[in-house]
mmCIF file with all atom_site columns, C-alpha atoms in Angstrom:
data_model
loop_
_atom_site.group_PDB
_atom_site.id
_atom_site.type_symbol
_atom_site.label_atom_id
_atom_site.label_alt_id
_atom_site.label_comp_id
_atom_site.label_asym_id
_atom_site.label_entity_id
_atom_site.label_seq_id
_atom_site.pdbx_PDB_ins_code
_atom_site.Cartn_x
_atom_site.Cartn_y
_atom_site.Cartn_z
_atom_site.occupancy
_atom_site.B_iso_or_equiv
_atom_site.pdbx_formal_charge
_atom_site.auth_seq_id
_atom_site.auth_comp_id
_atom_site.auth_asym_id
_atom_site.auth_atom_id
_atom_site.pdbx_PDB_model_num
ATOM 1   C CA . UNK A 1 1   ? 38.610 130.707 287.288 1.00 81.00 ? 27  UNK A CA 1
ATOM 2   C CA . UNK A 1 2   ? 37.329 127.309 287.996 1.00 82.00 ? 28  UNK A CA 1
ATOM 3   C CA . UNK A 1 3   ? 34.007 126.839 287.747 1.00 91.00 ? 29  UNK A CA 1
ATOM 4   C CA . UNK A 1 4   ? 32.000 124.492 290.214 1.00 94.00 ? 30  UNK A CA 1
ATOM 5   C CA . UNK A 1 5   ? 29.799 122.951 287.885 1.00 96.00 ? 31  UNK A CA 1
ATOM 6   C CA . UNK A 1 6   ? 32.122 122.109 285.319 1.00 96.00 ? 32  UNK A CA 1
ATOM 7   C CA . UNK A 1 7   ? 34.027 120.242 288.085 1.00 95.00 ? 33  UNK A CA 1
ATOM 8   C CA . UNK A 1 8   ? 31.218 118.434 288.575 1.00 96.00 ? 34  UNK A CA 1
ATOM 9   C CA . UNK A 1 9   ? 30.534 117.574 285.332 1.00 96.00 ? 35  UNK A CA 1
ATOM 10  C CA . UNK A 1 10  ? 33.240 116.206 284.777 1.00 96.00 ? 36  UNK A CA 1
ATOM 11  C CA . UNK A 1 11  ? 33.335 113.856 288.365 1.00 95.00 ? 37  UNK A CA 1
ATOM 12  C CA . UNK A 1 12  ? 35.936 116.217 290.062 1.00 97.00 ? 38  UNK A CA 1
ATOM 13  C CA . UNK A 1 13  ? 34.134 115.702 293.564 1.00 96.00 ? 39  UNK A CA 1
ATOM 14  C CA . UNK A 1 14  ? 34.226 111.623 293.908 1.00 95.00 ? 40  UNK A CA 1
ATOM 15  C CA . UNK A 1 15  ? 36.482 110.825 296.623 1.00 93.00 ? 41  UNK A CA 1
ATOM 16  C CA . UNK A 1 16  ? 37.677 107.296 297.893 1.00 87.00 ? 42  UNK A CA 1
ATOM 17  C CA . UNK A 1 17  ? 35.745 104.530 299.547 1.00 83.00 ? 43  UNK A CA 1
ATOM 18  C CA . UNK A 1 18  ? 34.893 105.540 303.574 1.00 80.00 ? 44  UNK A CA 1
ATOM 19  C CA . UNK A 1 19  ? 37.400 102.830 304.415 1.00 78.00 ? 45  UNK A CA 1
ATOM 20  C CA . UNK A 1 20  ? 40.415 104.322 302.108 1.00 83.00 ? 46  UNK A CA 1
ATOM 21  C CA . UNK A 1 21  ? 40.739 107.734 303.317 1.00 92.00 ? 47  UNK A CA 1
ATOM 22  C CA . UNK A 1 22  ? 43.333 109.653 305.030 1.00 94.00 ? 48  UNK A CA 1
ATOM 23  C CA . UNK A 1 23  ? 41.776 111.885 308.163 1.00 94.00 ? 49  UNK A CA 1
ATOM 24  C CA . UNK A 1 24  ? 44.520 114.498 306.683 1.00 96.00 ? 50  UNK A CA 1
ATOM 25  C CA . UNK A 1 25  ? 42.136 115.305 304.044 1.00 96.00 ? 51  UNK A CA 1
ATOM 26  C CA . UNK A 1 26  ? 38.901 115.244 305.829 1.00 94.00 ? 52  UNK A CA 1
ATOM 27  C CA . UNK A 1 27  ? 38.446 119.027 305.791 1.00 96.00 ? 53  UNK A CA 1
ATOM 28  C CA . UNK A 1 28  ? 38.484 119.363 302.247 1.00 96.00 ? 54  UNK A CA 1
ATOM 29  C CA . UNK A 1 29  ? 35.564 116.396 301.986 1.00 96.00 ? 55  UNK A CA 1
ATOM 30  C CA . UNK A 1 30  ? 31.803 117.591 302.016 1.00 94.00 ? 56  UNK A CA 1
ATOM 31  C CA . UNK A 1 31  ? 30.619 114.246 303.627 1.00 92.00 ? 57  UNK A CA 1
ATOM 32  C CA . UNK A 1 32  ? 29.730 110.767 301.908 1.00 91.00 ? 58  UNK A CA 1
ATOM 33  C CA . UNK A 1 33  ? 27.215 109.475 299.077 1.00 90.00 ? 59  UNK A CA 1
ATOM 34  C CA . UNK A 1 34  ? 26.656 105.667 299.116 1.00 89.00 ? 60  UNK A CA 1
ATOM 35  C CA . UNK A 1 35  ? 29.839 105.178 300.801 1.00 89.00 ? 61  UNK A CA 1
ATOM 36  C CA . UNK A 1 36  ? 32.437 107.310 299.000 1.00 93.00 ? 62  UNK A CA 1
ATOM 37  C CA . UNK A 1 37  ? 33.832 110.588 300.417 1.00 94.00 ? 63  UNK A CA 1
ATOM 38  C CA . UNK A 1 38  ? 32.516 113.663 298.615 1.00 95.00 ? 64  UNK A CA 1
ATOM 39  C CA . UNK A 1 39  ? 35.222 116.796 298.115 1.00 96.00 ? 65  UNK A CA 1
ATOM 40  C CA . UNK A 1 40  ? 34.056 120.365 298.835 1.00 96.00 ? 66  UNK A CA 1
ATOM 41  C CA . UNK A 1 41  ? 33.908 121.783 295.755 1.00 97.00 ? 67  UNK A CA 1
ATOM 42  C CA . UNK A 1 42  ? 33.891 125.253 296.565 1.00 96.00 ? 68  UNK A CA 1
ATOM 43  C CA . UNK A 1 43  ? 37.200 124.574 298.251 1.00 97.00 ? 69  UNK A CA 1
ATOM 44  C CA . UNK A 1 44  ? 38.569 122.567 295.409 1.00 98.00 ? 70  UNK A CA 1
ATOM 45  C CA . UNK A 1 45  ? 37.352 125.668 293.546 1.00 97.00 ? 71  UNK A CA 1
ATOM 46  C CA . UNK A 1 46  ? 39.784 127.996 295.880 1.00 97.00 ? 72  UNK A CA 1
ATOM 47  C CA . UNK A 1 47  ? 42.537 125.482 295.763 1.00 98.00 ? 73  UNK A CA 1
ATOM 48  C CA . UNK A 1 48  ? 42.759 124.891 292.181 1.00 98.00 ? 74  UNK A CA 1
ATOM 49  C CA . UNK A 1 49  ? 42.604 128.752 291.254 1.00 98.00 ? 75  UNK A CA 1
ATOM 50  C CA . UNK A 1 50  ? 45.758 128.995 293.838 1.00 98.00 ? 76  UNK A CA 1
ATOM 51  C CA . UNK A 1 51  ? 47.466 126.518 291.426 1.00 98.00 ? 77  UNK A CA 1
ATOM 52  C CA . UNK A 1 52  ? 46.768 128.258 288.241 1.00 98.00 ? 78  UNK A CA 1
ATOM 53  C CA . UNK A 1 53  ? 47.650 131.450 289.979 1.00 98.00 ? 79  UNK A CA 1
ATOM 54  C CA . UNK A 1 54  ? 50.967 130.338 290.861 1.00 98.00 ? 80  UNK A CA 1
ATOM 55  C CA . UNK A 1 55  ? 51.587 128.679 287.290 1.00 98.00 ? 81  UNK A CA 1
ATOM 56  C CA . UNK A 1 56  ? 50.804 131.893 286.079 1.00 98.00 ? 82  UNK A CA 1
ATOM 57  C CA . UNK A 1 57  ? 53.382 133.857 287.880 1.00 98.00 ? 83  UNK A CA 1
ATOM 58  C CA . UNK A 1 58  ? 56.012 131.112 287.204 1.00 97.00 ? 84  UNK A CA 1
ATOM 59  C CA . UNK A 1 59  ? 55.582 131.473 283.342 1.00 96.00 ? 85  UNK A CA 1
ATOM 60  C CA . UNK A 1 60  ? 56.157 134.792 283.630 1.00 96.00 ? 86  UNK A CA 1
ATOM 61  C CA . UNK A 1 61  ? 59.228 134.260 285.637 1.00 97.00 ? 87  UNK A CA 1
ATOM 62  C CA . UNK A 1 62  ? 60.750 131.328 283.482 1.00 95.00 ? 88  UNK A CA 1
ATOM 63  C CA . UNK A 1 63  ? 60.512 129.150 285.521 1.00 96.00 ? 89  UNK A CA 1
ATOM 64  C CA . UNK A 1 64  ? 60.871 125.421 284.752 1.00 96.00 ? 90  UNK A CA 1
ATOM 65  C CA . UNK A 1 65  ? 57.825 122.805 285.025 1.00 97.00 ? 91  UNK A CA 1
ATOM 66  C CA . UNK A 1 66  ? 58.252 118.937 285.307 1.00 98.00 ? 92  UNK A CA 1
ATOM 67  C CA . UNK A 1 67  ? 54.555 117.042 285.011 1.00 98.00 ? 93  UNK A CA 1
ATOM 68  C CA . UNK A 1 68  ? 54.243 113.841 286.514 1.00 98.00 ? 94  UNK A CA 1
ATOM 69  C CA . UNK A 1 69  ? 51.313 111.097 286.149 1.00 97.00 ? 95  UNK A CA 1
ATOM 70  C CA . UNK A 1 70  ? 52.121 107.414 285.673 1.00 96.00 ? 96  UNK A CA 1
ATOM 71  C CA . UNK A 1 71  ? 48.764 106.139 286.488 1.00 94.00 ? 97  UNK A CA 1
ATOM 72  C CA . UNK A 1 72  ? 47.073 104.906 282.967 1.00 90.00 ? 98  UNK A CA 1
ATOM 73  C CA . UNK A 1 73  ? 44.143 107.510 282.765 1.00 89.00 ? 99  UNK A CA 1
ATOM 74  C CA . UNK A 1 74  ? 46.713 110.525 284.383 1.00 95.00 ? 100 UNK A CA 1
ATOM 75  C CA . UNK A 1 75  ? 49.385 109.079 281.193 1.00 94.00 ? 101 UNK A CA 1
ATOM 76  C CA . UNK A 1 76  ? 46.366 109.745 278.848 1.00 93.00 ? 102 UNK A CA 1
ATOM 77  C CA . UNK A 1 77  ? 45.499 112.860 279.804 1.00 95.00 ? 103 UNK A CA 1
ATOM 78  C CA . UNK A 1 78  ? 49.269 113.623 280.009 1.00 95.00 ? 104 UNK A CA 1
ATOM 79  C CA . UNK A 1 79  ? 49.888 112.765 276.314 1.00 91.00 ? 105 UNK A CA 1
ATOM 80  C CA . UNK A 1 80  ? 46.934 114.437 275.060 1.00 93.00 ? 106 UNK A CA 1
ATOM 81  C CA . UNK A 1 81  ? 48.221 118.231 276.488 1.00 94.00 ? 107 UNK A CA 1
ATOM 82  C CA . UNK A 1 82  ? 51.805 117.606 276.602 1.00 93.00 ? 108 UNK A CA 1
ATOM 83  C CA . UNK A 1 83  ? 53.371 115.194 274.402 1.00 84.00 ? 109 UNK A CA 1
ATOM 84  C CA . UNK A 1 84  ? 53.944 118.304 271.868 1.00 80.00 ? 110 UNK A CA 1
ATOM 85  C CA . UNK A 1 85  ? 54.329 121.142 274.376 1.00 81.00 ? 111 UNK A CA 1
ATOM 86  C CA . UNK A 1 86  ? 57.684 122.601 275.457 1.00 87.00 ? 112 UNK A CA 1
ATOM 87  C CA . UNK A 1 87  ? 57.415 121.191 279.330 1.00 92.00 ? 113 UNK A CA 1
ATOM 88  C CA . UNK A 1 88  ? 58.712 118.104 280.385 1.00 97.00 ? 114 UNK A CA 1
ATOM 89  C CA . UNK A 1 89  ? 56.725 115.069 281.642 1.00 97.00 ? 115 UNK A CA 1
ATOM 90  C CA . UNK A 1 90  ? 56.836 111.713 283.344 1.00 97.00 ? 116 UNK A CA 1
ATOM 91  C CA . UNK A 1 91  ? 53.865 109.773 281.994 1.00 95.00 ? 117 UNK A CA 1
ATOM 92  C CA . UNK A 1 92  ? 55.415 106.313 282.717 1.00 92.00 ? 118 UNK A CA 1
ATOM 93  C CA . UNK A 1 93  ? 57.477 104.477 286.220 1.00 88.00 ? 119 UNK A CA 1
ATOM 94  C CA . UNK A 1 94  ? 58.979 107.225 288.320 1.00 94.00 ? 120 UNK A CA 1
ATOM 95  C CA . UNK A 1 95  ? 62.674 106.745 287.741 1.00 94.00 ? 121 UNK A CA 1
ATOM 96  C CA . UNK A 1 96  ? 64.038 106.712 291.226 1.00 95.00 ? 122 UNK A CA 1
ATOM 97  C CA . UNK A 1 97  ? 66.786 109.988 291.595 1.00 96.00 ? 123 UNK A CA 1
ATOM 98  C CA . UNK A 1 98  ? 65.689 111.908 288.730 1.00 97.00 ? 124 UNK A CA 1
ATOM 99  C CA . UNK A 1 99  ? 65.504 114.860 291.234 1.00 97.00 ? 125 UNK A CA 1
ATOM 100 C CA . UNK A 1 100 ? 67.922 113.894 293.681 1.00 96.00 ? 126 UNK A CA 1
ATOM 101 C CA . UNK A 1 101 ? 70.562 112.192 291.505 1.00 95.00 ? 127 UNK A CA 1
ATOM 102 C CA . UNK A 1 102 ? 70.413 114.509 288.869 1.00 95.00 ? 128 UNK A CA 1
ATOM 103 C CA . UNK A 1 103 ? 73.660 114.470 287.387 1.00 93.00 ? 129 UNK A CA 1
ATOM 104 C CA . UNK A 1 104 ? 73.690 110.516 287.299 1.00 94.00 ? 130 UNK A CA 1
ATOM 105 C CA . UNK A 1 105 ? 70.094 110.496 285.979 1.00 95.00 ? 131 UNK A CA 1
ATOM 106 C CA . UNK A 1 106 ? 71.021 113.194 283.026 1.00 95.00 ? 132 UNK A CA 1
ATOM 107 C CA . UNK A 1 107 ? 74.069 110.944 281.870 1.00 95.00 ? 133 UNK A CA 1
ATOM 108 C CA . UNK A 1 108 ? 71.219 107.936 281.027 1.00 95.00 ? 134 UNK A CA 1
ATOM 109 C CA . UNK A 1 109 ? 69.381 110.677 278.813 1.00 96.00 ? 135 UNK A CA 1
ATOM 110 C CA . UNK A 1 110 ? 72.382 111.878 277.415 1.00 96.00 ? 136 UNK A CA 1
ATOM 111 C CA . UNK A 1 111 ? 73.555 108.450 276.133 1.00 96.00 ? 137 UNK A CA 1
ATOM 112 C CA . UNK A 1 112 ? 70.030 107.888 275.176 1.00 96.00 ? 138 UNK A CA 1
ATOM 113 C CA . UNK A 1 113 ? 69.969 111.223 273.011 1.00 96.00 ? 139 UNK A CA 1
ATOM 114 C CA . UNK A 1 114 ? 72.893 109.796 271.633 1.00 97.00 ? 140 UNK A CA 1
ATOM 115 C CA . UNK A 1 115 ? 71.567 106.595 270.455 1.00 97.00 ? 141 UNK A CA 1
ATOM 116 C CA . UNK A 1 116 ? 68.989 108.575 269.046 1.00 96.00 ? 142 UNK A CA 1
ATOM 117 C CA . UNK A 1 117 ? 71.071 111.170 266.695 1.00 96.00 ? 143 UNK A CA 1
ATOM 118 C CA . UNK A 1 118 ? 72.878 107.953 265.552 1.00 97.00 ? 144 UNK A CA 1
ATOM 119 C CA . UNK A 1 119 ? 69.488 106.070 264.545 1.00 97.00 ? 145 UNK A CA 1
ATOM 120 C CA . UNK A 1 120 ? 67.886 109.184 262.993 1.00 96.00 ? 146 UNK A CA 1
ATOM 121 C CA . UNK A 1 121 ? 71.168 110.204 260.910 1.00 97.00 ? 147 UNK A CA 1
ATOM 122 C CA . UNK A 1 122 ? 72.017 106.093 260.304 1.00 96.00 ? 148 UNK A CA 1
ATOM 123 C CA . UNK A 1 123 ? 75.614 106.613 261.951 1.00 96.00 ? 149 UNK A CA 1
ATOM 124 C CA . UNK A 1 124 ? 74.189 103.418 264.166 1.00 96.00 ? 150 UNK A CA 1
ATOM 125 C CA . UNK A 1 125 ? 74.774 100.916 261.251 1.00 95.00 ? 151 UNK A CA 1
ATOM 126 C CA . UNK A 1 126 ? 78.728 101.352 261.595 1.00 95.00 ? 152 UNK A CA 1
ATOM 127 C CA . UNK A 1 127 ? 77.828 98.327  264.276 1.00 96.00 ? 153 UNK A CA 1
ATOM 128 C CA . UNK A 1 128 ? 76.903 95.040  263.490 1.00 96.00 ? 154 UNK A CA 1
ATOM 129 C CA . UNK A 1 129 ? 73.297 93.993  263.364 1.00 95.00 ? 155 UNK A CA 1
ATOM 130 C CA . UNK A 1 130 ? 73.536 92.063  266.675 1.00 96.00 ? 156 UNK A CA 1
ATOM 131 C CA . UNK A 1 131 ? 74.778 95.181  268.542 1.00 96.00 ? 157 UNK A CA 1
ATOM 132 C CA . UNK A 1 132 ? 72.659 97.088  266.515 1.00 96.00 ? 158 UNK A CA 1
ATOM 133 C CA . UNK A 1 133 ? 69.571 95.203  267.781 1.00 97.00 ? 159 UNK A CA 1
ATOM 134 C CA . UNK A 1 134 ? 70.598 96.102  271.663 1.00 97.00 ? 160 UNK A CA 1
ATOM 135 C CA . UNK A 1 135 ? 71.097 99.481  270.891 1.00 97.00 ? 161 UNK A CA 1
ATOM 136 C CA . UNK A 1 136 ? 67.627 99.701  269.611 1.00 97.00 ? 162 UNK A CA 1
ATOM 137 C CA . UNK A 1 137 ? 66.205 97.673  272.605 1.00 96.00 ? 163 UNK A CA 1
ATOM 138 C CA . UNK A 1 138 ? 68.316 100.154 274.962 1.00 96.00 ? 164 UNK A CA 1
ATOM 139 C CA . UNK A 1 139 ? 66.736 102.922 272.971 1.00 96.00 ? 165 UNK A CA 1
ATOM 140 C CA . UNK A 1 140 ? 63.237 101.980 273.004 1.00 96.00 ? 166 UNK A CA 1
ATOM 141 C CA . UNK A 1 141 ? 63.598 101.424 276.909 1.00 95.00 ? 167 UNK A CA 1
ATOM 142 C CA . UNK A 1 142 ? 65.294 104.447 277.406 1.00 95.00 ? 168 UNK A CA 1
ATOM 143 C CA . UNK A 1 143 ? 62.595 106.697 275.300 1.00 94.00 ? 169 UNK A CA 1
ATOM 144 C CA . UNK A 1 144 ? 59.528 105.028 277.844 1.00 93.00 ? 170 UNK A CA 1
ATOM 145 C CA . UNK A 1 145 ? 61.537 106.417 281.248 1.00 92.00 ? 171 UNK A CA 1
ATOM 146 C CA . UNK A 1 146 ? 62.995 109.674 279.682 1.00 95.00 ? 172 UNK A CA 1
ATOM 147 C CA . UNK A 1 147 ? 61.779 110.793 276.469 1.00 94.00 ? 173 UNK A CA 1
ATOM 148 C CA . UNK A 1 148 ? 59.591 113.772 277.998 1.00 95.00 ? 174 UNK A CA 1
ATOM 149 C CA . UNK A 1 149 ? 62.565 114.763 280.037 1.00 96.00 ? 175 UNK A CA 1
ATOM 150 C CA . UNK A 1 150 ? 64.915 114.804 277.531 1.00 95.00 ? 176 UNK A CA 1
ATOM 151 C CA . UNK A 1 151 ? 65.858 118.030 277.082 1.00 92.00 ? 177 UNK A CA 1
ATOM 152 C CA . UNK A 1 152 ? 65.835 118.846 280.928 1.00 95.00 ? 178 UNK A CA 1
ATOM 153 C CA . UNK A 1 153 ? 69.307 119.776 281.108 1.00 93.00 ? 179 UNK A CA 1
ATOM 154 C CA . UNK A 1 154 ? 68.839 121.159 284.753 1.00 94.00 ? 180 UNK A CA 1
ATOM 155 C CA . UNK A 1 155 ? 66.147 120.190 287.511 1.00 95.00 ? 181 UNK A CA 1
ATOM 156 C CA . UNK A 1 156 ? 62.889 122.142 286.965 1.00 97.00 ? 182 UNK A CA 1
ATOM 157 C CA . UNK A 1 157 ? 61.328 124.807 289.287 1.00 97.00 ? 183 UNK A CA 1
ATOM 158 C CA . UNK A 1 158 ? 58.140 123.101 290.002 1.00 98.00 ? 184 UNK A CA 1
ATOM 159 C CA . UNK A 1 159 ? 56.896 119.644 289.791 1.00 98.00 ? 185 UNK A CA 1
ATOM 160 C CA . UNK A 1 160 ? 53.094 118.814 289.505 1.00 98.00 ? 186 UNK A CA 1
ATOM 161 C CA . UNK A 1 161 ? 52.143 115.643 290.238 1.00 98.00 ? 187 UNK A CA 1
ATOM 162 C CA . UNK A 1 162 ? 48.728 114.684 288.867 1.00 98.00 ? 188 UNK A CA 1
ATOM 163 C CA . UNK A 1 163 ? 48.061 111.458 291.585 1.00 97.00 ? 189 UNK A CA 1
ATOM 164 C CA . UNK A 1 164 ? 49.980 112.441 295.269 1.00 97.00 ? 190 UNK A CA 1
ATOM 165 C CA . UNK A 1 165 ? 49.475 108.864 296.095 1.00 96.00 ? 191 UNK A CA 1
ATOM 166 C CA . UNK A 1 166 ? 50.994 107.099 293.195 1.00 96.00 ? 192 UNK A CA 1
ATOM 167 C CA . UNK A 1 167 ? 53.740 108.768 292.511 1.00 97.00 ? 193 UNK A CA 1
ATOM 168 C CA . UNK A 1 168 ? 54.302 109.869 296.257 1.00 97.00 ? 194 UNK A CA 1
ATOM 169 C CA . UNK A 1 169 ? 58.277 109.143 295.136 1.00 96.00 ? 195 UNK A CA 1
ATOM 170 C CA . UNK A 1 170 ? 57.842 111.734 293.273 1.00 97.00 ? 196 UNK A CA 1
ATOM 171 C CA . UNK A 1 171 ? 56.441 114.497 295.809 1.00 97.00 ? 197 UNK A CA 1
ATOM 172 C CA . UNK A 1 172 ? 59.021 113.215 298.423 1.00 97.00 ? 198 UNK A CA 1
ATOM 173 C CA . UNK A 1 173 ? 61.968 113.930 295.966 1.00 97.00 ? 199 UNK A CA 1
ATOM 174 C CA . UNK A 1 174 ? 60.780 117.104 295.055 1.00 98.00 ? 200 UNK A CA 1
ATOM 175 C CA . UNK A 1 175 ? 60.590 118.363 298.648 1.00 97.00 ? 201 UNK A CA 1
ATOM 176 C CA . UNK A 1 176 ? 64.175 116.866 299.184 1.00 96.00 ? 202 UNK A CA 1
ATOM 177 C CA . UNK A 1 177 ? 65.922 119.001 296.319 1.00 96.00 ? 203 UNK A CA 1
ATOM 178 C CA . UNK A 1 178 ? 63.492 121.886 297.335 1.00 97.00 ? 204 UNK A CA 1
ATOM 179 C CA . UNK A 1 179 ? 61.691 122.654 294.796 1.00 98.00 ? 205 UNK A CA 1
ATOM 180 C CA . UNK A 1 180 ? 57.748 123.620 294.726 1.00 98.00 ? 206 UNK A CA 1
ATOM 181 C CA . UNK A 1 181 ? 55.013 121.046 294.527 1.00 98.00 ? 207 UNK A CA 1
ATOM 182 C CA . UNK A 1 182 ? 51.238 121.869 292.945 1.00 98.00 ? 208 UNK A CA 1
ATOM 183 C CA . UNK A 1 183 ? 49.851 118.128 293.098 1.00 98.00 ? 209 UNK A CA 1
ATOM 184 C CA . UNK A 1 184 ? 46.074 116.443 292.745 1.00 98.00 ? 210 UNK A CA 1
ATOM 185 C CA . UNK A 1 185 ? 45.285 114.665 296.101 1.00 97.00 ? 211 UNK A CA 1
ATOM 186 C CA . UNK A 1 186 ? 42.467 112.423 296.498 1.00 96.00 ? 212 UNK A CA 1
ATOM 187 C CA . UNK A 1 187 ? 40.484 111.816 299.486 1.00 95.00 ? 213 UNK A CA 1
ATOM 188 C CA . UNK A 1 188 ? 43.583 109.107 300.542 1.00 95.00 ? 214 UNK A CA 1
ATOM 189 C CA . UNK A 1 189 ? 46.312 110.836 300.123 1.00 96.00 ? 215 UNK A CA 1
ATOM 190 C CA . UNK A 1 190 ? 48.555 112.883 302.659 1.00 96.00 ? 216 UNK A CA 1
ATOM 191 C CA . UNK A 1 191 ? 48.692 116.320 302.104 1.00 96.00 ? 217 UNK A CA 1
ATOM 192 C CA . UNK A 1 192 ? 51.611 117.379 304.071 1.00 94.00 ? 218 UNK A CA 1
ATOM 193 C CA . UNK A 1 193 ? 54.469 117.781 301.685 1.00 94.00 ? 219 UNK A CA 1
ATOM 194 C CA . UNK A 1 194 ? 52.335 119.643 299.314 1.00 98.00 ? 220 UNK A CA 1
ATOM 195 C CA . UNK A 1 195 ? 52.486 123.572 298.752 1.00 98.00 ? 221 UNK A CA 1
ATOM 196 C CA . UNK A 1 196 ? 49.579 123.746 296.306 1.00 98.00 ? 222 UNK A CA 1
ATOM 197 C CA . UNK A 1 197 ? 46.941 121.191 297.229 1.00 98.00 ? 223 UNK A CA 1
ATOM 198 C CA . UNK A 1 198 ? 44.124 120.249 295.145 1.00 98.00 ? 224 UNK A CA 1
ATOM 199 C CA . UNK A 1 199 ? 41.349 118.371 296.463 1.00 98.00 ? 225 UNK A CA 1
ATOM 200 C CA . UNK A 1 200 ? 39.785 115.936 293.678 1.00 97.00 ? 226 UNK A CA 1
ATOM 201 C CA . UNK A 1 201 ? 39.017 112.843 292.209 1.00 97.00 ? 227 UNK A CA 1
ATOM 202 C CA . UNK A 1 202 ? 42.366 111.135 290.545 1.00 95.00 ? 228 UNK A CA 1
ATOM 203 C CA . UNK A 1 203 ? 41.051 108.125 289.274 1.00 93.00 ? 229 UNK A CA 1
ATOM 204 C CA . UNK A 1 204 ? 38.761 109.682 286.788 1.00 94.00 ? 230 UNK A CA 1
ATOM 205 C CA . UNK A 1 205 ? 40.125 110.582 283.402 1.00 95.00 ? 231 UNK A CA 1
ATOM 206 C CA . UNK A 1 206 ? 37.517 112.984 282.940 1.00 96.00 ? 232 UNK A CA 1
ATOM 207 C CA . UNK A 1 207 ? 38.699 114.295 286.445 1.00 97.00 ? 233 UNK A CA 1
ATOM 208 C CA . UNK A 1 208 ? 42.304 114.878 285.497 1.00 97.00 ? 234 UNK A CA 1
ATOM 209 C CA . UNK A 1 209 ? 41.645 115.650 282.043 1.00 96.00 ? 235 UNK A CA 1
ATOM 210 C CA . UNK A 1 210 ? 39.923 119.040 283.705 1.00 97.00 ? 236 UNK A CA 1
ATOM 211 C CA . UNK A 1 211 ? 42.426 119.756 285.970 1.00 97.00 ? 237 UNK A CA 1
ATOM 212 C CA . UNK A 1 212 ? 45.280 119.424 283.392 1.00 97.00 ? 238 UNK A CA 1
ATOM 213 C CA . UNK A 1 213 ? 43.825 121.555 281.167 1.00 96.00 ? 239 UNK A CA 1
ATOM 214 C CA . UNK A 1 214 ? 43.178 124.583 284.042 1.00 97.00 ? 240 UNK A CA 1
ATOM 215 C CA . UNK A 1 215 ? 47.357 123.502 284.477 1.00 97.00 ? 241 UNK A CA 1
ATOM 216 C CA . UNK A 1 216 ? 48.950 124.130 281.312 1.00 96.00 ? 242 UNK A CA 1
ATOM 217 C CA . UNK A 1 217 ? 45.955 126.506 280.444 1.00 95.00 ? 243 UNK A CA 1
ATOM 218 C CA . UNK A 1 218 ? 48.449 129.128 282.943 1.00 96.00 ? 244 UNK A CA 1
ATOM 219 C CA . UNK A 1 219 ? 51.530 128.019 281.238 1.00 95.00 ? 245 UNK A CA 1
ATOM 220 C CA . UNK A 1 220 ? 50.376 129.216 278.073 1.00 89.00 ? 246 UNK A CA 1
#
């Protein structure tokens, strides 16, 4: 269970600036301090259990898991619990479709995959340096968007979204092709499209390196 103090320890509580806020949120927020909106910790407590809860239960129903968290200290954390784990990730640009244009989206990582079984076994050198050289650039380009959904051969189950405001693309296209959202929301973002809120900080590595853990802690 989470534990109030560790949360914050490790700066789970800070909130936006009184003047970035979304009134949506206001009854998870304890007040301010110099300023910047406070969370309820106690709530963020309930809310984050609810998440781990339900991550628990999916494991144990196969179900599929897509993390997403573009924002530089969300990446980090990101890479540091998932980059060798068996669930997919988005740790750089939301690619636009990748829920709702599946099929179209899966053909890019196919013909990536491809590019990559011909580097890895050398087949690629059959071409001549020049297209060689684009092939690698395509490669490269295509490994930042999709190499931690590469082997998502259908759309997941669940997304988690690590910043609700950042990658709101992401929550939005989630909801479209139905699927379940667990997702971080700070003190401006709008809760409305979420079905397992949790109230915290998102700017704070240390913030989202917590969180994460609690996360894939269920999925393990």
């Amino acid at each position: 269970m989470a534990n109030v103090q560790d949360m914050a320890d490790n700066n789970v509580h800070v909130g936006h600036k009184a003047e970035r806020w979304n009134p949506k949120m206001k009854s998870f927020l304890a007040g301010q301090k110099n300023g910047v909106y406070m969370f309820d910790l106690n709530q963020t407590a309930e809310c984050l259990d609810k998440a781990v809860s339900f991550l628990t239960a999916a494991k144990l129903a196969n179900k599929k898991v897509l993390f997403v968290g573009t924002k530089e200290p969300i990446a980090l954390a990101i890479k540091k619990y998932l980059n060798d784990s068996k669930h997919y990730y988005v740790d750089s640009k939301w690619t636009p479709g990748l829920l709702t244009n599946f099929k179209e989206i899966r053909r890019r990582v196919d013909y990536f995959l491809s590019l990559k079984t011909q580097f890895e076994s050398g087949e690629i050198h059959k071409y001549t340096k020049k297209e060689v050289a684009k092939f690698k650039k395509d490669m490269d380009k295509l490994e930042i968007a999709y190499g931690g959904v590469a082997e998502m051969r259908a759309k997941p189950d669940i997304v988690v979204v690590l910043d609700a405001v950042t990658d709101r693309i992401g929550v939005e296209e989630a909801k479209s092709a139905g699927l379940a959202v667990v997702a971080v929301a700070d003190a401006n973002a709008n809760p409305d499209k979420i079905d397992y809120l949790i109230p915290a900080n998102d700017d704070s590595f240390k913030s989202i390196d917590y969180i994460l853990s609690q996360l894939v802690g269920a999925l393990k």
